[in-house]
PDB file of C-alpha atoms in Angstrom:
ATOM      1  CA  UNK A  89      22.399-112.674  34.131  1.00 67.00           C
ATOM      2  CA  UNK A  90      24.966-110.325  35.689  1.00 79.00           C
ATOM      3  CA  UNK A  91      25.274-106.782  32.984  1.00 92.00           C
ATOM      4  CA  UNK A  92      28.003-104.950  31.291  1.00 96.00           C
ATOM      5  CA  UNK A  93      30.940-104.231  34.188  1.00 96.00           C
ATOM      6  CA  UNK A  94      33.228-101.802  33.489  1.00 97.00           C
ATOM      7  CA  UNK A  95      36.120-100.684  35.813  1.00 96.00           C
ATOM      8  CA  UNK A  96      36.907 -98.415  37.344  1.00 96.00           C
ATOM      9  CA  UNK A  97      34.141 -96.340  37.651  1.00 95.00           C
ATOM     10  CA  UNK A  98      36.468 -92.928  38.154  1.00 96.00           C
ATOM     11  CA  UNK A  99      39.715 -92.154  36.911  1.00 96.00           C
ATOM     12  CA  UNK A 100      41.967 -88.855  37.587  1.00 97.00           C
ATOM     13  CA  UNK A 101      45.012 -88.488  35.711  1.00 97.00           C
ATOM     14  CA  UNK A 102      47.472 -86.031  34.653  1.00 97.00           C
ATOM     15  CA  UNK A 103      48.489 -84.888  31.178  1.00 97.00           C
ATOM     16  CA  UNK A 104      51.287 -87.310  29.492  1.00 97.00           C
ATOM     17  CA  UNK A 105      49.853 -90.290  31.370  1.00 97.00           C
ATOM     18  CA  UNK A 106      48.329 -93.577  30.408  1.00 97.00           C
ATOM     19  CA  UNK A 107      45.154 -95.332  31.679  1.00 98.00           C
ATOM     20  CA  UNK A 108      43.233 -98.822  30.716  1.00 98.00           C
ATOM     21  CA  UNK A 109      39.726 -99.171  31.378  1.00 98.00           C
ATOM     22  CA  UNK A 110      38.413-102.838  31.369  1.00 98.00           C
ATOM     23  CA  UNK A 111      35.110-104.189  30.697  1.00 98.00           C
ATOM     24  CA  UNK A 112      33.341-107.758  30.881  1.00 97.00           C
ATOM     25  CA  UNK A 113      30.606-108.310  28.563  1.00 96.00           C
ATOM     26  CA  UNK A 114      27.402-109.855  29.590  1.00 95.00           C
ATOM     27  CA  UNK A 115      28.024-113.753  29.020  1.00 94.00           C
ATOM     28  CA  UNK A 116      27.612-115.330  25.711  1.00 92.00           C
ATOM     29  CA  UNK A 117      28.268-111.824  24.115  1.00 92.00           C
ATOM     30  CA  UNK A 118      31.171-111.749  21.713  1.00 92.00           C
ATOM     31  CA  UNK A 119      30.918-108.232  20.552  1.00 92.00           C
ATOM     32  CA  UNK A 120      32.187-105.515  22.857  1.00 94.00           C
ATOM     33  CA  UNK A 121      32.194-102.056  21.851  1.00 93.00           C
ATOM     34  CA  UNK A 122      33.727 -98.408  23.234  1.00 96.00           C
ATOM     35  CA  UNK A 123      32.623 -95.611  23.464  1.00 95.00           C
ATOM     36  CA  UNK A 124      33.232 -92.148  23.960  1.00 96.00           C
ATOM     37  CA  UNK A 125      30.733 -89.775  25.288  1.00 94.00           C
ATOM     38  CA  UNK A 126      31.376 -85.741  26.077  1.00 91.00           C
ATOM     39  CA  UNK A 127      28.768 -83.415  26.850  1.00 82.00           C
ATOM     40  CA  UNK A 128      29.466 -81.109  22.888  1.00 77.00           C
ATOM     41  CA  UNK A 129      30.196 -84.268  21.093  1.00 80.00           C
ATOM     42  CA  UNK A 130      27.426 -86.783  22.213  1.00 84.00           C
ATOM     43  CA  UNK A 131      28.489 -90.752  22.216  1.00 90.00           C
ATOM     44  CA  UNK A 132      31.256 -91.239  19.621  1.00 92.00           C
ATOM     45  CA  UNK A 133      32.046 -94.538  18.387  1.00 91.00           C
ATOM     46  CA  UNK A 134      36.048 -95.667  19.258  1.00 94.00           C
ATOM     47  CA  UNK A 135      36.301 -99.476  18.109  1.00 90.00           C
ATOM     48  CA  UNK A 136      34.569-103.098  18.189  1.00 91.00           C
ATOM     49  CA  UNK A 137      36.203-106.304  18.544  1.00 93.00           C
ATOM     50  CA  UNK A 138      34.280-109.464  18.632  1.00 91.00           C
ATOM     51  CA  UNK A 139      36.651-113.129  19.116  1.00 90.00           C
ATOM     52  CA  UNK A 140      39.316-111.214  19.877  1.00 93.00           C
ATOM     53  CA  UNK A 141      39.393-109.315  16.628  1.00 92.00           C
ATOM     54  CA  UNK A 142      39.291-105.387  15.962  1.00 91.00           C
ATOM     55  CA  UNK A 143      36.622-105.507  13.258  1.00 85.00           C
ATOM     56  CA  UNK A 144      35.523-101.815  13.187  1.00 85.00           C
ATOM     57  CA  UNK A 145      37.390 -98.834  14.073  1.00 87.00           C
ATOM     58  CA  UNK A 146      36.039 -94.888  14.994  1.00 88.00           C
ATOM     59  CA  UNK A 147      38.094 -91.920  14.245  1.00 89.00           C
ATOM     60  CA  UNK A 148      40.047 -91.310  16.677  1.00 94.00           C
ATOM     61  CA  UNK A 149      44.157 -91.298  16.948  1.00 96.00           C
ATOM     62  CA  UNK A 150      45.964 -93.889  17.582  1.00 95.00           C
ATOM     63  CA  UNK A 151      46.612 -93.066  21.394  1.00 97.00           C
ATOM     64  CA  UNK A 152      44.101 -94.881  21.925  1.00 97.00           C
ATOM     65  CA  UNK A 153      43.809 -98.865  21.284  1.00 97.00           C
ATOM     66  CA  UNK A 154      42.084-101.607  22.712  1.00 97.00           C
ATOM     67  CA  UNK A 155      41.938-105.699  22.760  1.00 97.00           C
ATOM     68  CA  UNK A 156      39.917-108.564  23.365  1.00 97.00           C
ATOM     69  CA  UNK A 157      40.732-111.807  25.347  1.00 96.00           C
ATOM     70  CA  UNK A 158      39.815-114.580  24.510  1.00 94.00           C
ATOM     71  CA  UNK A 159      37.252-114.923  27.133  1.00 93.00           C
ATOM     72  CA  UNK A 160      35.528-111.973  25.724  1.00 94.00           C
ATOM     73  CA  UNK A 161      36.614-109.277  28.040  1.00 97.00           C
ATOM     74  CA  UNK A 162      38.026-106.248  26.545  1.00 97.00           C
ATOM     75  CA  UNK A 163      40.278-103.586  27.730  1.00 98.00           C
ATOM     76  CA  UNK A 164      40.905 -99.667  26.339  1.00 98.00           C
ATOM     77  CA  UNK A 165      43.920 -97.963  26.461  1.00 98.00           C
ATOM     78  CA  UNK A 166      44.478 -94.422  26.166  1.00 97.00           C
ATOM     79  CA  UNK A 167      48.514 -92.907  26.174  1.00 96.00           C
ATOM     80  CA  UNK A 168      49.609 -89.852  26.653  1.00 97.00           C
ATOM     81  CA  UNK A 169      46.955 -88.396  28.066  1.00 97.00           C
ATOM     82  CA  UNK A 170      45.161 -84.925  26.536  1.00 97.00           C
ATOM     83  CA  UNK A 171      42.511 -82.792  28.954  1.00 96.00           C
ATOM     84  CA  UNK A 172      40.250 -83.657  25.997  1.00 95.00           C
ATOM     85  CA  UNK A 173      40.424 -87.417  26.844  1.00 97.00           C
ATOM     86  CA  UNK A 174      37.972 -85.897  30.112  1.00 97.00           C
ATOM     87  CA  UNK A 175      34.807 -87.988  29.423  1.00 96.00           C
ATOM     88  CA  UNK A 176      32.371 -90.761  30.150  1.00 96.00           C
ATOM     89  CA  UNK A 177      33.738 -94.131  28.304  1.00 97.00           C
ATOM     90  CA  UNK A 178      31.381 -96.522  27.978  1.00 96.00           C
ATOM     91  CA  UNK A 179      31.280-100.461  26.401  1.00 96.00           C
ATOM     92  CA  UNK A 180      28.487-102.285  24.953  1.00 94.00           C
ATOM     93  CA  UNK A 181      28.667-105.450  24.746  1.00 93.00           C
ATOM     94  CA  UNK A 182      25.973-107.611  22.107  1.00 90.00           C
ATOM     95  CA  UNK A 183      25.783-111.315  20.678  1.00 88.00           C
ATOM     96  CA  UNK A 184      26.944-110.744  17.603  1.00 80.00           C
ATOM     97  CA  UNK A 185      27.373-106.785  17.035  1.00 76.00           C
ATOM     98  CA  UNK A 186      25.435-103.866  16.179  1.00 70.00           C
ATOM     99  CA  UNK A 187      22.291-103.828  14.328  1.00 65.00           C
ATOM    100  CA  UNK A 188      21.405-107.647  15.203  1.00 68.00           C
ATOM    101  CA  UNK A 189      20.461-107.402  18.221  1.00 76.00           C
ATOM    102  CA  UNK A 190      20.591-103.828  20.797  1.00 83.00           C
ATOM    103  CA  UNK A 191      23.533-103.393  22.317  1.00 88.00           C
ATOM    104  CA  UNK A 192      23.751-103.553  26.344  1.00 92.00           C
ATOM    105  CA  UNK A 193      25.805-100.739  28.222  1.00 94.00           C
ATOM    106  CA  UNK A 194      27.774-100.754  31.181  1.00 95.00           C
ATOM    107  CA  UNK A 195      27.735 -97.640  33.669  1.00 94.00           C
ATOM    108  CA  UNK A 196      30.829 -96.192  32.500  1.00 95.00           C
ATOM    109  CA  UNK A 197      34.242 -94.822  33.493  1.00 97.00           C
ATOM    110  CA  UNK A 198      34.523 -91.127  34.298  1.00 96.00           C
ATOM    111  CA  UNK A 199      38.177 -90.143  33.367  1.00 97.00           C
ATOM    112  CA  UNK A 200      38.837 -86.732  34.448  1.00 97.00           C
ATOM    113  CA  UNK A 201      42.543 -85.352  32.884  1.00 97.00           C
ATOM    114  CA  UNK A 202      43.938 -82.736  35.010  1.00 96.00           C
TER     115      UNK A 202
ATOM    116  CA  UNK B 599      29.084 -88.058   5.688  1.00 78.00           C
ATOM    117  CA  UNK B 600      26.689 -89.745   7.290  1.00 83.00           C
ATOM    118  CA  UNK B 601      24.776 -88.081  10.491  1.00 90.00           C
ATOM    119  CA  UNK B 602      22.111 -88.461  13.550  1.00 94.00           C
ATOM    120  CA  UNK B 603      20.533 -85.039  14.503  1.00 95.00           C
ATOM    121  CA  UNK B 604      18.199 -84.862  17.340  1.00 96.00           C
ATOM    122  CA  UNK B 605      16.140 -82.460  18.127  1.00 96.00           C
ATOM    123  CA  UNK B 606      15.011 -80.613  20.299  1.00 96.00           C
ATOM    124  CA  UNK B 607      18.242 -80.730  22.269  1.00 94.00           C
ATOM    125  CA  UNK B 608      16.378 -80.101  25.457  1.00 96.00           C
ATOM    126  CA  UNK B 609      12.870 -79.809  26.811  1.00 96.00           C
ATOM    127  CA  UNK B 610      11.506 -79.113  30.138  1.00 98.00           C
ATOM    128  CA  UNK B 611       7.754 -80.317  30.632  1.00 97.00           C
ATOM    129  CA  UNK B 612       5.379 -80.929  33.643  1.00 97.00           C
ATOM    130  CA  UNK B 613       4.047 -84.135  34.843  1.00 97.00           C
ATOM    131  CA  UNK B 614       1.407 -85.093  32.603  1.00 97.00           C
ATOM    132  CA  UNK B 615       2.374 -83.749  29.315  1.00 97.00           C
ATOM    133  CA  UNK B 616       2.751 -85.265  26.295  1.00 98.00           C
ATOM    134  CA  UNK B 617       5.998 -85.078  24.657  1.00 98.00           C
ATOM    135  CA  UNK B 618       7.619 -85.952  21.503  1.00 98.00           C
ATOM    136  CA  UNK B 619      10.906 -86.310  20.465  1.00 98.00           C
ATOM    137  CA  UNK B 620      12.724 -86.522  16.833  1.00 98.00           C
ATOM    138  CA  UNK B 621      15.310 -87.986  15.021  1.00 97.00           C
ATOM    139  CA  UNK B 622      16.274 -87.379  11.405  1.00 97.00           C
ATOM    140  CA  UNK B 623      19.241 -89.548   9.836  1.00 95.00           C
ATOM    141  CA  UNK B 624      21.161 -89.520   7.062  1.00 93.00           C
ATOM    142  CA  UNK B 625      23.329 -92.906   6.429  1.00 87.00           C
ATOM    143  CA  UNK B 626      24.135 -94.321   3.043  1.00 85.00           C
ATOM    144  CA  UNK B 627      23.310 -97.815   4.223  1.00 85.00           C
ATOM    145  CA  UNK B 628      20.640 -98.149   6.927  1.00 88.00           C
ATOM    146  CA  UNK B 629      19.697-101.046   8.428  1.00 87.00           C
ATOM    147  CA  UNK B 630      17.589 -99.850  11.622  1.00 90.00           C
ATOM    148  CA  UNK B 631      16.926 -97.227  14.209  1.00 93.00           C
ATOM    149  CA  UNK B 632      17.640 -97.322  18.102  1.00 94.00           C
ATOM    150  CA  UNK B 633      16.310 -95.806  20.711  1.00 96.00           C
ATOM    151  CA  UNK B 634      17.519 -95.313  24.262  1.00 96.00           C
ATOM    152  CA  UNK B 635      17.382 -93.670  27.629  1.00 97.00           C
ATOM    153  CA  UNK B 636      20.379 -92.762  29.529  1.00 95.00           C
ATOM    154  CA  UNK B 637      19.592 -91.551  32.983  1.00 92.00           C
ATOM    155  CA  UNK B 638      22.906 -91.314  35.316  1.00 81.00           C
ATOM    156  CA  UNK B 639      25.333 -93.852  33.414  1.00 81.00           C
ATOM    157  CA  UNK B 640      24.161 -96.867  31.414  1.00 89.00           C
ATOM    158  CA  UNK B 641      21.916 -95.865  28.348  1.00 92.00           C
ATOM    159  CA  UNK B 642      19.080 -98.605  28.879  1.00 93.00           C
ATOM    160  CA  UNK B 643      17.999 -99.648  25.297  1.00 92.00           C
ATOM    161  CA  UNK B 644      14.207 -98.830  24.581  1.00 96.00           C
ATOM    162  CA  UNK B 645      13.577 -99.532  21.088  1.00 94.00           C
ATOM    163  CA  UNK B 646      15.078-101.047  17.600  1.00 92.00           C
ATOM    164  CA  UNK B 647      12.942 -99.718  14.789  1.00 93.00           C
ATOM    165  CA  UNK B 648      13.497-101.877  10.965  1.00 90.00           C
ATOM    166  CA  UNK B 649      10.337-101.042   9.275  1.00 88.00           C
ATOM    167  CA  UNK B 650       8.436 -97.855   8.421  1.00 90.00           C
ATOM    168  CA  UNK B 651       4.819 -97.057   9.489  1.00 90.00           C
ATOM    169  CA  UNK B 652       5.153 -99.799  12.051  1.00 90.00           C
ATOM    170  CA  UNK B 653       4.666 -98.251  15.820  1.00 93.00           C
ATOM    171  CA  UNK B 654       6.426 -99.937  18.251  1.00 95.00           C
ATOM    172  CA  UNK B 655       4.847 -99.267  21.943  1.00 96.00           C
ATOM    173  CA  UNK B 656       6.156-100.290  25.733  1.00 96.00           C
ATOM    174  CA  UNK B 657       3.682 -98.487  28.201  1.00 97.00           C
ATOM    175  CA  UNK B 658       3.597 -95.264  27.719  1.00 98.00           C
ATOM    176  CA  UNK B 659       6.550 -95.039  25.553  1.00 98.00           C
ATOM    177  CA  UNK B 660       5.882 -95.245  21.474  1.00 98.00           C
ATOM    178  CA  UNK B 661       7.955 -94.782  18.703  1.00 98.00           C
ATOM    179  CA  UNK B 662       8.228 -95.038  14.909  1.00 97.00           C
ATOM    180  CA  UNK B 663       9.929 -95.226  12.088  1.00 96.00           C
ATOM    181  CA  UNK B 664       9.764 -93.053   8.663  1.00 95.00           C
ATOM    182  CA  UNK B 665      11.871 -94.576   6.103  1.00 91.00           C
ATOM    183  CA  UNK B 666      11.273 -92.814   3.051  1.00 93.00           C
ATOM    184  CA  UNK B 667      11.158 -89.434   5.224  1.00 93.00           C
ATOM    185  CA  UNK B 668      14.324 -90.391   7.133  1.00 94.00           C
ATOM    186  CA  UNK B 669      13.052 -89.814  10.603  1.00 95.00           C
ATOM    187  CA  UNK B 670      11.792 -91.284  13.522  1.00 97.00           C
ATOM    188  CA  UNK B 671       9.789 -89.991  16.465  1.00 98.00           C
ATOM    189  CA  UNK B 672       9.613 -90.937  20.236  1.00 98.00           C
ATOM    190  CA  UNK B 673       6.400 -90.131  22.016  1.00 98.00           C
ATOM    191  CA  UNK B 674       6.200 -90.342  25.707  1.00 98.00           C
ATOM    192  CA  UNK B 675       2.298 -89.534  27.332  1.00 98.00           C
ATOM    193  CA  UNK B 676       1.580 -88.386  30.768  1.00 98.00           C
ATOM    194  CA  UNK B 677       4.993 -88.212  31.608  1.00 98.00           C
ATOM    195  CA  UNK B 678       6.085 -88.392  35.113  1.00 97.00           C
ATOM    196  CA  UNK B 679       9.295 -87.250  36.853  1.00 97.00           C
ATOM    197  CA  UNK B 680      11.223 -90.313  36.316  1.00 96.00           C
ATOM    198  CA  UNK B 681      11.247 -89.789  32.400  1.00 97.00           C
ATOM    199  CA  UNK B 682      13.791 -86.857  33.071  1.00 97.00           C
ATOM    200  CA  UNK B 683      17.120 -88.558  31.074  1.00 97.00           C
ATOM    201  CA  UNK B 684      19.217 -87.998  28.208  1.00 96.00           C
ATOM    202  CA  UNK B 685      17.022 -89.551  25.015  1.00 97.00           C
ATOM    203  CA  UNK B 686      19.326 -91.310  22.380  1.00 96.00           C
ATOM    204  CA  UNK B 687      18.797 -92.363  18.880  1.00 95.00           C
ATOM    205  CA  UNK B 688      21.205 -94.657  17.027  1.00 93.00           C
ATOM    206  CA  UNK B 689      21.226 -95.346  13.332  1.00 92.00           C
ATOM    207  CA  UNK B 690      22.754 -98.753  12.546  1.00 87.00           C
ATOM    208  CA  UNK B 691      24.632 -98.696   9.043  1.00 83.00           C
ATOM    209  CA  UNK B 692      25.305-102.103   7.010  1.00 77.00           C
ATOM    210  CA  UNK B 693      28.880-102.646   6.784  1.00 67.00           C
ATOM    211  CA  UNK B 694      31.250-104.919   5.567  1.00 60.00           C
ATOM    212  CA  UNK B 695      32.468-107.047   8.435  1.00 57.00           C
ATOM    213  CA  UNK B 696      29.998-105.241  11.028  1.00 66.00           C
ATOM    214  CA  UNK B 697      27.494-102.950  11.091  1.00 72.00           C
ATOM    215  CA  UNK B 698      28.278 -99.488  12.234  1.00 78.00           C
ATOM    216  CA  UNK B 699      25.772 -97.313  15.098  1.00 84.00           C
ATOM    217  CA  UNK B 700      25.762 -93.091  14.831  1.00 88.00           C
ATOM    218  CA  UNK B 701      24.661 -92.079  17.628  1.00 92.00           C
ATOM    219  CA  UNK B 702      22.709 -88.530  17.707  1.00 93.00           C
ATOM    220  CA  UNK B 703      23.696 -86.244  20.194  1.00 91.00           C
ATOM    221  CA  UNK B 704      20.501 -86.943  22.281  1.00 94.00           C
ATOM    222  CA  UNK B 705      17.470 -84.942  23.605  1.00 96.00           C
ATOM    223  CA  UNK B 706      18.006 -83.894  27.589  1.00 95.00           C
ATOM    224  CA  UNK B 707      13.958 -83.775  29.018  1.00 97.00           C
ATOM    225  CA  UNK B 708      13.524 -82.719  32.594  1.00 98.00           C
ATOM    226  CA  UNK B 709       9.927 -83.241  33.973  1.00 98.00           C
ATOM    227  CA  UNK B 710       9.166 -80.951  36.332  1.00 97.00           C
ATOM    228  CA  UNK B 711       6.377 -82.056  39.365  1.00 94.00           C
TER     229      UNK B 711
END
């Protein structure tokens, strides 16, 4: 069974611009979550959807947003870009969500905001 | 509000040793505790911990769960060089529609040859 993919697996951007990250979930897994790890702040939780529904949302503003197709991959968006968007953004994808079952991680996409 | 804390934040052992690392939680609704290793990217999950006193073991990895204490320990013995990651704990909160992981900040150990 193929994992978590997430692309792309690096991003550089400047400040002010946009970026969406895309993942694919490992099939049969409904739940996908983001999320958003810096070296001070450890992995902070941005938002789940499952069937194509946000059902759970992190605090964070609301530059950045996300969706779910209805073939369960999900994408992340982040606008106007800040250098404290620089991180590691990782999904997790599980059957039905957290706490059920572990959730499964992809490898990640480095966004670096210059 | 509710909170992971890990500890110690780092640790750097020798091949061989025996090491243990904590996590203490406080979440108004707790369902179960995770545990995973993140070594360049993905974290790999290790462990989901539901009940206290109840040692779950994979090799030479052990962990358990303290429920009325709030805590839970990882134990790694005769640890070798490819143990050196970034050690996460998760608490997983009930919710309403979903249930809700806090992640710790994690526990960086380097094993040294």
């Amino acid at each position: 069974k193929a994992g978590v993919t997430q692309t792309p697996r690096y991003l550089i951007k400047t400040r002010g611009q946009q970026v969406t990250l895309s993942c694919s979930p490992i099939s049969g897994h409904r739940s996908v979550s983001w999320y958003q790890q810096t070296p001070g702040q450890g992995l902070q939780f941005l938002f789940e959807y499952f069937s194509e529904t946000q059902r759970n949302k992190g605090n964070f503003p609301g530059r950045f947003s996300g969706r779910q197709f209805s073939n369960s991959r999900s994408e992340m968006n982040v606008s106007t870009l800040e250098l404290g968007d620089s991180a590691l953004y990782l999904c997790a994808s599980s059957p039905e969500g957290a706490g059920n079952s572990p959730l499964h991680f992809g490898n990640g996409t480095r966004l670096t905001v210059t | 509000e509710d909170k992971v804390v890990q500890s110690p934040l780092s640790l750097v052992v020798h091949e061989g040793d025996t090491v243990t690392l904590n996590c203490s939680y406080e979440v108004t609704n707790f369902r179960s505790l995770l545990w995973y290793k993140q070594e360049k990217k993905a974290p790999t999950f290790l462990f989901m911990l539901t009940s206290s006193g109840i040692e779950k073991k994979s090799g030479r990895l052990s962990s358990i769960l303290d429920k009325k204490e709030l805590f839970s320990i990882l134990n790694i013995t005769a640890t070798q060089t490819g143990d050196s990651a970034i050690y996460l704990c998760a608490s997983v909160e009930l919710g309403g529609a979903t249930n809700k992981l806090i992640f710790g900040t994690g526990t960086l150990l380097a094993v040294q040859p």
